[in-house]
Short mmCIF file of C-alpha atoms and ligand atoms in Angstrom, two decimals:
data_model
loop_
_atom_site.label_atom_id
_atom_site.label_comp_id
_atom_site.label_asym_id
_atom_site.label_seq_id
_atom_site.Cartn_x
_atom_site.Cartn_y
_atom_site.Cartn_z
CA MET A 1 5.53 -25.03 -9.48
CA GLY A 2 9.30 -26.68 -10.15
CA GLN A 3 9.21 -30.51 -11.24
CA ASP A 4 7.17 -31.34 -8.02
CA ALA A 5 4.67 -33.77 -10.64
CA THR A 6 2.17 -32.80 -8.18
CA PRO A 7 -1.17 -30.76 -9.40
CA THR A 8 -1.09 -27.08 -8.26
CA HIS A 9 -4.52 -27.90 -7.17
CA ALA A 10 -4.72 -31.03 -5.50
CA ARG A 11 -1.62 -29.34 -3.32
CA SER A 12 -3.27 -26.59 -2.27
CA THR A 13 -6.28 -28.44 -1.51
CA ARG A 14 -3.91 -30.25 0.57
CA ILE A 15 -2.74 -27.53 1.79
CA LEU A 16 -6.08 -25.90 3.02
CA PHE A 17 -7.09 -29.30 4.88
CA GLY A 18 -3.49 -29.25 6.71
CA LEU A 19 -4.26 -25.61 7.96
CA VAL A 20 -7.74 -26.25 8.87
CA PHE A 21 -6.62 -29.48 10.84
CA GLY A 22 -3.88 -27.78 12.71
CA LEU A 23 -6.23 -24.50 13.49
CA ALA A 24 -9.19 -27.38 14.93
CA LEU A 25 -7.03 -29.50 16.80
CA GLY A 26 -5.23 -26.00 17.97
CA LEU A 27 -8.66 -24.14 18.89
CA ILE A 28 -9.55 -27.44 20.58
CA ALA A 29 -6.28 -27.62 22.88
CA GLY A 30 -6.04 -24.08 23.39
CA GLY A 31 -9.84 -24.11 24.75
CA LEU A 32 -10.76 -27.59 26.42
CA LEU A 33 -7.04 -28.23 27.90
CA PRO A 34 -7.26 -26.88 31.94
CA GLU A 35 -5.15 -23.83 32.64
CA SER A 36 -2.92 -26.38 34.60
CA SER A 37 -1.83 -27.70 31.19
CA GLN A 38 -1.31 -24.68 29.86
CA PRO A 39 2.61 -24.07 30.50
CA GLN A 40 3.07 -27.63 29.03
CA LEU A 41 1.47 -27.10 25.94
CA SER A 42 2.95 -23.56 25.28
CA TRP A 43 6.24 -25.59 25.86
CA TRP A 44 5.36 -28.38 23.34
CA ILE A 45 4.56 -24.99 20.88
CA ASP A 46 7.69 -23.65 21.14
CA GLN A 47 9.98 -26.74 21.22
CA VAL A 48 8.48 -29.42 18.83
CA VAL A 49 5.77 -27.94 16.77
CA GLN A 50 7.04 -24.51 15.66
CA PRO A 51 9.64 -25.54 14.85
CA ALA A 52 8.75 -28.64 12.54
CA GLY A 53 6.40 -25.99 11.15
CA ARG A 54 9.38 -23.57 9.77
CA VAL A 55 10.92 -26.34 8.27
CA PHE A 56 9.72 -25.69 4.82
CA LEU A 57 9.66 -21.69 5.09
CA ARG A 58 13.23 -22.51 5.91
CA ILE A 59 13.46 -24.55 2.87
CA ILE A 60 11.68 -21.11 0.80
CA PHE A 61 13.92 -18.85 2.77
CA MET A 62 17.09 -20.60 1.77
CA VAL A 63 16.34 -20.11 -2.40
CA VAL A 64 14.47 -16.15 -1.60
CA VAL A 65 17.54 -14.47 -2.83
CA PRO A 66 18.66 -16.00 -5.30
CA LEU A 67 14.74 -16.94 -6.99
CA ILE A 68 14.82 -12.76 -6.91
CA LEU A 69 18.01 -11.92 -8.71
CA SER A 70 17.08 -14.18 -11.87
CA ALA A 71 13.35 -13.80 -12.30
CA ILE A 72 14.04 -9.98 -11.89
CA VAL A 73 17.02 -10.35 -14.19
CA LEU A 74 15.10 -12.62 -16.53
CA GLY A 75 11.89 -10.14 -16.65
CA THR A 76 13.82 -6.98 -17.03
CA MET A 77 15.16 -8.53 -20.17
CA GLU A 78 12.02 -9.70 -21.74
CA MET A 79 10.40 -6.06 -20.25
CA GLY A 80 13.67 -4.75 -22.69
CA ASP A 81 13.50 -7.05 -25.37
CA LEU A 82 9.60 -4.78 -26.17
CA ARG A 83 11.90 -2.07 -27.71
CA THR A 84 11.65 -4.07 -30.83
CA LEU A 85 8.16 -3.50 -31.11
CA GLY A 86 8.87 0.29 -31.22
CA ARG A 87 6.37 2.42 -29.78
CA VAL A 88 4.12 -0.03 -29.26
CA GLY A 89 6.84 -1.42 -26.91
CA THR A 90 7.30 2.13 -25.08
CA ARG A 91 3.54 2.67 -24.62
CA THR A 92 3.32 -1.28 -23.22
CA LEU A 93 6.26 -0.48 -20.69
CA LEU A 94 4.69 2.89 -19.31
CA LEU A 95 1.32 1.29 -18.89
CA THR A 96 2.60 -1.27 -17.03
CA LEU A 97 4.40 0.62 -14.79
CA LEU A 98 1.22 2.98 -14.27
CA LEU A 99 -0.56 -0.17 -14.10
CA SER A 100 1.17 -1.74 -11.02
CA THR A 101 2.04 1.29 -9.59
CA LEU A 102 -2.27 2.06 -9.44
CA SER A 103 -2.61 -1.10 -8.16
CA VAL A 104 -0.22 -0.40 -5.37
CA GLY A 105 -1.38 2.26 -4.27
CA ILE A 106 -4.36 1.12 -3.98
CA ALA A 107 -3.08 -1.64 -1.37
CA LEU A 108 -1.44 1.07 0.12
CA ALA A 109 -4.56 3.56 0.46
CA LEU A 110 -6.85 0.42 1.85
CA VAL A 111 -4.20 -1.06 4.12
CA ASN A 112 -4.18 2.32 5.55
CA THR A 113 -7.53 3.67 5.80
CA LEU A 114 -9.30 -0.05 6.44
CA SER A 115 -6.73 -0.96 8.97
CA PRO A 116 -7.19 -4.69 8.64
CA GLY A 117 -3.97 -5.68 10.96
CA THR A 118 -5.26 -3.93 13.83
CA ALA A 119 -8.74 -5.31 14.04
CA MET A 120 -7.13 -7.97 16.45
CA PRO A 121 -7.36 -7.10 20.11
CA GLU A 122 -4.55 -6.40 21.91
CA SER A 123 -4.08 -9.70 24.31
CA SER A 124 -3.46 -11.70 20.80
CA ARG A 125 -1.76 -9.62 18.98
CA LYS A 126 0.71 -9.83 22.30
CA ALA A 127 0.21 -13.10 21.77
CA LEU A 128 0.93 -14.07 17.78
CA ILE A 129 4.03 -11.69 18.40
CA SER A 130 5.21 -13.85 21.04
CA THR A 131 4.88 -17.01 19.12
CA TYR A 132 6.55 -15.90 16.06
CA GLY A 133 9.71 -14.70 18.30
CA GLY A 134 11.54 -11.65 18.51
CA ALA A 135 11.71 -10.73 14.75
CA SER A 136 9.39 -8.14 14.82
CA ARG A 137 10.50 -6.34 18.44
CA THR A 138 13.83 -6.04 16.75
CA SER A 139 11.58 -4.42 13.66
CA ILE A 140 9.40 -2.08 15.89
CA GLU A 141 13.22 -0.99 17.88
CA ARG A 142 14.48 -0.79 14.74
CA GLY A 143 11.59 1.08 12.86
CA THR A 144 11.82 4.14 15.73
CA ARG A 145 15.71 4.99 14.20
CA SER A 146 14.78 5.97 10.75
CA GLN A 147 17.03 7.54 8.39
CA PRO A 148 16.29 10.29 6.43
CA VAL A 149 14.64 9.47 2.59
CA ALA A 150 17.62 10.70 1.58
CA THR A 151 19.45 8.08 2.61
CA THR A 152 16.89 5.57 2.26
CA LEU A 153 17.00 6.06 -2.01
CA LEU A 154 20.80 6.18 -2.45
CA ASN A 155 20.68 3.31 0.17
CA PHE A 156 18.92 1.80 -3.51
CA ILE A 157 21.55 2.03 -5.66
CA PRO A 158 24.51 -0.53 -3.67
CA GLU A 159 27.68 -0.07 -3.29
CA ASN A 160 28.52 -3.63 -3.01
CA PRO A 161 25.50 -5.61 -4.21
CA LEU A 162 26.91 -8.93 -2.34
CA ALA A 163 26.83 -7.44 0.65
CA GLU A 164 23.44 -6.25 0.31
CA ALA A 165 22.62 -9.65 -0.93
CA VAL A 166 23.86 -11.49 1.93
CA ASN A 167 22.80 -8.85 4.67
CA SER A 168 19.61 -8.44 3.18
CA PHE A 169 17.21 -10.06 6.13
CA ASN A 170 19.90 -8.83 8.75
CA PRO A 171 17.71 -6.39 11.12
CA GLU A 172 20.80 -4.31 11.84
CA ASN A 173 21.71 -3.74 8.18
CA THR A 174 21.08 -0.18 7.23
CA GLY A 175 22.38 -0.35 3.43
CA GLY A 176 19.30 -1.34 1.22
CA GLY A 177 18.42 -4.67 1.52
CA LEU A 178 16.37 -6.69 -0.31
CA MET A 179 15.47 -3.67 -2.74
CA ALA A 180 19.45 -2.79 -3.65
CA VAL A 181 19.05 -6.51 -5.32
CA MET A 182 16.37 -6.09 -6.63
CA VAL A 183 17.65 -2.58 -8.15
CA PHE A 184 20.75 -4.19 -9.19
CA SER A 185 19.22 -6.86 -11.14
CA LEU A 186 17.17 -4.44 -12.89
CA PHE A 187 20.52 -3.04 -13.72
CA VAL A 188 22.05 -6.34 -15.00
CA GLY A 189 18.32 -7.41 -16.95
CA PHE A 190 18.71 -3.45 -18.45
CA ALA A 191 22.66 -3.84 -19.41
CA MET A 192 21.94 -7.59 -20.87
CA THR A 193 19.22 -6.29 -23.47
CA VAL A 194 21.72 -3.36 -24.25
CA ALA A 195 25.00 -5.93 -24.84
CA PRO A 196 25.45 -7.86 -27.21
CA ARG A 197 23.22 -11.18 -28.00
CA GLU A 198 25.85 -13.36 -28.71
CA LYS A 199 28.43 -12.37 -25.63
CA THR A 200 25.00 -12.57 -22.86
CA LEU A 201 23.41 -16.11 -23.55
CA VAL A 202 25.65 -18.08 -21.40
CA LEU A 203 25.17 -15.47 -18.64
CA ARG A 204 21.16 -15.64 -20.04
CA GLY A 205 21.47 -19.57 -19.87
CA PHE A 206 22.52 -19.47 -16.09
CA PHE A 207 20.15 -16.89 -14.97
CA GLU A 208 17.05 -19.40 -16.73
CA GLY A 209 19.03 -22.11 -14.63
CA MET A 210 19.35 -20.33 -11.51
CA PHE A 211 15.39 -19.51 -11.60
CA GLU A 212 14.66 -22.98 -12.49
CA ILE A 213 16.73 -24.73 -9.62
CA SER A 214 14.93 -21.87 -7.00
CA MET A 215 11.49 -23.13 -8.69
CA VAL A 216 12.82 -26.97 -8.32
CA ILE A 217 13.72 -26.28 -4.31
CA ILE A 218 10.36 -23.91 -3.84
CA GLY A 219 8.13 -27.13 -4.86
CA PHE A 220 10.10 -29.42 -2.73
CA ALA A 221 9.19 -27.26 0.64
CA LEU A 222 5.29 -26.44 -1.07
CA ARG A 223 5.78 -30.81 -0.96
CA LEU A 224 6.37 -30.46 2.83
CA ALA A 225 3.60 -27.38 2.78
CA PRO A 226 0.66 -29.06 3.79
CA TYR A 227 2.05 -30.61 7.84
CA GLY A 228 4.03 -27.22 8.48
CA VAL A 229 1.00 -25.36 7.85
CA ALA A 230 -0.43 -27.51 10.17
CA CYS A 231 1.34 -27.27 12.66
CA LEU A 232 2.37 -23.49 12.34
CA GLY A 233 -1.97 -23.05 12.42
CA PHE A 234 -2.01 -25.18 15.02
CA ALA A 235 0.26 -23.28 16.98
CA VAL A 236 -1.75 -19.96 16.05
CA ALA A 237 -4.80 -21.08 16.67
CA ALA A 238 -4.32 -22.48 20.56
CA ARG A 239 -2.82 -19.06 21.29
CA LEU A 240 -5.08 -16.78 19.57
CA GLY A 241 -8.38 -18.70 19.62
CA PHE A 242 -11.25 -17.47 16.99
CA ASP A 243 -9.58 -13.63 16.70
CA LEU A 244 -7.48 -15.22 14.08
CA PHE A 245 -10.78 -16.00 12.17
CA ARG A 246 -12.06 -12.12 12.15
CA THR A 247 -8.40 -11.22 10.95
CA LEU A 248 -8.59 -13.55 8.48
CA GLY A 249 -11.59 -12.85 7.47
CA PHE A 250 -11.14 -8.87 7.12
CA TYR A 251 -7.72 -9.34 5.71
CA THR A 252 -9.65 -11.34 2.46
CA GLY A 253 -12.24 -9.20 1.87
CA VAL A 254 -9.94 -6.00 1.55
CA VAL A 255 -7.73 -8.01 -0.67
CA LEU A 256 -11.19 -9.13 -2.70
CA LEU A 257 -12.18 -5.01 -2.70
CA GLY A 258 -8.53 -3.89 -4.31
CA LEU A 259 -9.15 -6.16 -6.90
CA ALA A 260 -12.45 -5.27 -7.61
CA LEU A 261 -11.36 -1.40 -7.48
CA GLN A 262 -8.59 -2.07 -10.06
CA GLN A 263 -10.94 -4.76 -12.39
CA PHE A 264 -13.86 -2.70 -12.12
CA VAL A 265 -13.04 1.19 -12.01
CA VAL A 266 -9.19 1.29 -12.93
CA TYR A 267 -9.34 -0.64 -16.26
CA PRO A 268 -13.09 0.72 -17.71
CA ALA A 269 -11.47 4.08 -16.70
CA VAL A 270 -8.21 3.91 -18.60
CA LEU A 271 -10.06 1.38 -21.42
CA ARG A 272 -12.51 4.79 -21.58
CA PHE A 273 -9.80 7.08 -21.93
CA THR A 274 -8.19 5.38 -24.35
CA GLY A 275 -11.38 5.48 -26.55
CA HIS A 276 -12.75 2.18 -25.82
CA SER A 277 -15.88 0.03 -24.96
CA PRO A 278 -15.79 -1.46 -21.21
CA MET A 279 -18.24 -3.36 -22.15
CA ALA A 280 -17.45 -4.48 -25.37
CA PHE A 281 -13.68 -5.08 -23.95
CA PHE A 282 -14.76 -7.06 -20.99
CA ARG A 283 -17.39 -9.18 -23.62
CA GLY A 284 -14.32 -10.01 -25.30
CA ALA A 285 -11.71 -11.25 -23.29
CA LYS A 286 -14.24 -13.01 -21.07
CA GLU A 287 -13.32 -16.39 -21.98
CA ALA A 288 -9.44 -15.40 -20.82
CA ILE A 289 -10.71 -14.35 -17.26
CA VAL A 290 -12.35 -17.16 -16.48
CA THR A 291 -9.84 -19.25 -17.02
CA ALA A 292 -7.53 -17.75 -15.85
CA PHE A 293 -9.76 -17.66 -12.70
CA SER A 294 -10.40 -21.42 -12.98
CA THR A 295 -6.19 -22.21 -13.41
CA SER A 296 -4.53 -19.58 -11.36
CA SER A 297 -1.69 -19.21 -14.30
CA SER A 298 -0.76 -16.64 -16.26
CA ASN A 299 1.04 -18.80 -17.98
CA ALA A 300 -1.22 -21.72 -18.50
CA THR A 301 -4.05 -19.10 -19.61
CA LEU A 302 -2.28 -17.78 -22.20
CA PRO A 303 -3.46 -19.51 -25.33
CA VAL A 304 -7.24 -18.67 -24.56
CA SER A 305 -5.59 -15.04 -24.21
CA LEU A 306 -3.98 -14.90 -27.15
CA ARG A 307 -7.36 -16.18 -28.86
CA VAL A 308 -9.77 -14.10 -27.39
CA ALA A 309 -7.18 -11.27 -28.30
CA GLU A 310 -6.97 -11.72 -31.81
CA GLN A 311 -10.39 -12.59 -32.56
CA ASP A 312 -12.68 -11.15 -29.92
CA LEU A 313 -10.70 -8.18 -29.34
CA LYS A 314 -9.60 -7.77 -32.81
CA ILE A 315 -5.51 -6.73 -31.81
CA PRO A 316 -3.49 -7.57 -34.18
CA PRO A 317 -1.77 -11.32 -33.77
CA ARG A 318 2.27 -9.64 -33.41
CA ILE A 319 1.08 -6.94 -30.83
CA ALA A 320 -1.65 -9.19 -28.53
CA ARG A 321 1.59 -11.91 -28.95
CA PHE A 322 4.35 -10.03 -27.63
CA VAL A 323 2.21 -8.27 -25.47
CA LEU A 324 0.54 -11.14 -23.83
CA THR A 325 3.61 -13.23 -24.09
CA VAL A 326 5.84 -10.70 -21.56
CA GLY A 327 2.76 -9.34 -19.39
CA ALA A 328 1.98 -13.52 -18.38
CA SER A 329 5.59 -12.86 -16.22
CA ALA A 330 6.21 -9.56 -16.12
CA ASN A 331 2.73 -7.19 -15.67
CA GLN A 332 0.83 -8.44 -12.55
CA ASN A 333 -1.07 -6.09 -11.35
CA GLY A 334 -3.15 -8.34 -8.94
CA THR A 335 -0.11 -10.21 -7.65
CA ALA A 336 1.55 -6.54 -6.90
CA LEU A 337 -1.87 -5.45 -5.33
CA TYR A 338 -2.04 -8.78 -3.22
CA GLU A 339 1.55 -8.71 -2.00
CA GLY A 340 0.82 -4.72 -1.04
CA VAL A 341 -2.36 -5.65 0.98
CA THR A 342 -0.27 -8.74 2.58
CA VAL A 343 2.61 -7.43 3.65
CA LEU A 344 1.37 -4.14 4.86
CA PHE A 345 -1.61 -6.20 6.86
CA LEU A 346 0.92 -8.43 8.41
CA ALA A 347 3.32 -5.42 9.73
CA GLN A 348 0.47 -3.89 11.52
CA VAL A 349 -0.56 -7.49 12.77
CA PHE A 350 2.58 -7.48 14.25
CA GLY A 351 2.93 -4.04 15.64
CA VAL A 352 5.53 -3.24 13.00
CA GLU A 353 5.02 0.84 12.02
CA LEU A 354 6.18 1.79 8.76
CA SER A 355 7.12 5.25 8.15
CA LEU A 356 5.53 6.62 4.84
CA THR A 357 8.97 6.09 3.22
CA GLN A 358 9.28 2.84 4.26
CA GLN A 359 5.61 1.96 2.75
CA VAL A 360 7.08 3.69 -0.11
CA VAL A 361 9.89 0.93 -0.38
CA VAL A 362 7.49 -1.83 0.12
CA ALA A 363 5.45 0.01 -2.78
CA LEU A 364 8.50 -0.13 -5.01
CA MET A 365 9.05 -3.75 -4.09
CA CYS A 366 5.51 -5.04 -4.79
CA ILE A 367 6.10 -3.21 -8.19
CA MET A 368 9.08 -5.42 -8.67
CA ALA A 369 8.05 -8.39 -7.16
CA GLY A 370 5.31 -8.10 -9.78
CA ILE A 371 7.72 -8.07 -12.62
CA GLY A 372 9.95 -10.97 -11.41
CA THR A 373 6.69 -13.13 -10.56
CA ALA A 374 6.44 -16.68 -12.53
CA GLY A 375 2.95 -16.85 -14.12
CA VAL A 376 2.03 -19.54 -11.48
CA PRO A 377 0.27 -20.89 -9.13
CA GLY A 378 1.47 -19.37 -5.67
CA GLY A 379 4.04 -18.15 -7.82
CA SER A 380 4.53 -14.16 -5.81
CA LEU A 381 5.04 -16.62 -2.48
CA PRO A 382 8.29 -16.99 -2.09
CA LEU A 383 8.42 -12.94 -3.37
CA VAL A 384 6.06 -12.27 -0.40
CA VAL A 385 7.91 -14.22 2.13
CA GLY A 386 11.30 -12.21 0.82
CA VAL A 387 9.39 -8.46 1.32
CA LEU A 388 8.37 -9.83 4.49
CA LEU A 389 11.74 -10.90 5.80
CA SER A 390 12.95 -7.53 4.69
CA ILE A 391 11.23 -5.45 6.71
CA ASN A 392 11.50 -7.99 9.69
CA VAL A 393 7.76 -9.51 9.90
CA PRO A 394 7.68 -12.62 10.68
CA ALA A 395 7.74 -14.76 7.25
CA GLU A 396 5.99 -17.23 9.54
CA ALA A 397 2.83 -15.53 9.89
CA ILE A 398 2.83 -16.22 5.67
CA ALA A 399 1.63 -19.65 6.25
CA ILE A 400 -1.70 -18.89 7.93
CA ILE A 401 -2.64 -16.57 4.60
CA LEU A 402 -0.69 -19.82 2.78
CA GLY A 403 -4.39 -21.97 3.90
CA ILE A 404 -6.32 -19.56 1.86
CA ASP A 405 -4.31 -19.04 -1.09
CA ARG A 406 -5.78 -20.69 -3.44
CA PHE A 407 -8.51 -18.79 -3.61
CA LEU A 408 -7.02 -15.43 -3.63
CA ASP A 409 -4.83 -16.67 -6.46
CA MET A 410 -8.04 -17.42 -8.51
CA CYS A 411 -9.33 -14.02 -8.14
CA ARG A 412 -5.57 -12.22 -8.91
CA THR A 413 -4.47 -14.50 -11.50
CA ALA A 414 -8.03 -12.67 -13.10
CA LEU A 415 -6.73 -9.53 -12.24
CA ASN A 416 -2.88 -10.38 -14.29
CA VAL A 417 -4.82 -11.50 -17.05
CA THR A 418 -7.21 -8.87 -17.52
CA GLY A 419 -4.62 -6.22 -16.93
CA ASP A 420 -2.54 -7.49 -19.79
CA LEU A 421 -5.12 -7.58 -22.06
CA VAL A 422 -6.24 -3.85 -21.39
CA ILE A 423 -2.56 -3.48 -21.86
CA ALA A 424 -2.67 -4.98 -25.64
CA THR A 425 -5.79 -3.41 -26.17
CA VAL A 426 -4.41 -0.02 -25.49
CA VAL A 427 -1.97 0.00 -27.12
CA SER A 428 -2.73 -1.65 -30.45
CA PRO A 429 -3.67 1.22 -33.39
CA GLU A 430 -6.45 -0.68 -34.45
CA SER A 431 -8.43 -2.89 -32.09
CA LEU A 432 -12.10 -3.15 -30.50
CA PRO A 433 -14.47 -0.80 -31.43
CA SER A 434 -14.95 2.61 -29.20
CA LYS A 435 -18.60 1.55 -29.23
CA ALA A 436 -20.70 -1.27 -27.47
N1 LIG B 1 -0.93 -16.77 -9.74
C1 LIG B 1 -0.79 -15.80 -10.30
C2 LIG B 1 -0.50 -16.09 -12.06
O1 LIG B 1 0.22 -16.53 -12.83
C3 LIG B 1 1.00 -15.70 -9.79
C4 LIG B 1 0.51 -15.44 -8.39
O2 LIG B 1 0.32 -14.17 -7.43
O3 LIG B 1 1.09 -16.15 -7.37
O4 LIG B 1 -0.60 -15.10 -12.28
#
């Protein structure tokens, strides 16, 4: 991501190493130090380890708003360009929305029924909340004074987008927050596709520049991530012990189950419903899916996706090129599902009660975040951080998940790319045969 020259694979290995190192040290310190030394350990964690661990996260927080603004404006513009494809474009747009909604719906259903975040014993949960300060407590209090649904919905259309951007992470903000910023970005992006192109070129360049700069800064932050993750891992393991691993395993299982449902139930159903053979589809798409899995990047997989679309799935090149290029960044079902599970899981862990309306808001944010996520390894990380901050779940908790992110990224990217190919297959008039 960004201009960081470190290969992403090496970087994620370092982050994983950082996490394992921090966790191991934390377990040893928490388990072996005598009871009498625990106050000193706590002091050390609060005054030194945690602040050091937060540095890389603060750098990410810094660019969340500009990143979301520019990414959603640019993503919406690309989607808007689909109009040049006429009916095919409209169908692509509708399918993108439908599949993203279904994937986030799966996330919501799974987290609510399986409750992976509440599997942690109460004492450990309390320790975690105290480790990460008062942010979640504020939101627990805030959750009890929820607004009427109509007001919440109306607040999504900001009267003053700038004020919403400034206050999007302020727990006292009663406006639409980050969601309002996202809606504003959607409007700007859509308006830019309608306005005369030559008049908006400079602004387009401005948003492209803003996006690139945000990514470069996130690249800087990720260079520090292995050390930060080690510190945060140490802090959490020293206070939680082995309970942490059980919860983390449960969370990973829920993400994988959700991805599998979308991949092996929803997509085949959509293909069959539209008269295509799922077997023939998966046989044709196999190479792109495997590439996505191994690169964790929809963008890097694009050349392979284009080849299999044209050669194996028999999708006309004009449609394949357009739908897959836009889809690589704007249609990310796996990412939307992962973001939904992660945000709701962490809300559960931190005891942040989300009402149904608030959950729907999270779902909408995840759908929009899916439009704005860059198709690169870890592209969804800043957006998850943004959504977490906006519902006042301590975003530091993402550090633990970051340690195992590479594997989940491989899986969700495979789904992202499959989703793009499903859409391209369904919308093209003549693609693969209906029998396997
Ligand atoms: N790695 C994903 C992709 O390229 C994006 C993400 O979810 O981080 O599709």
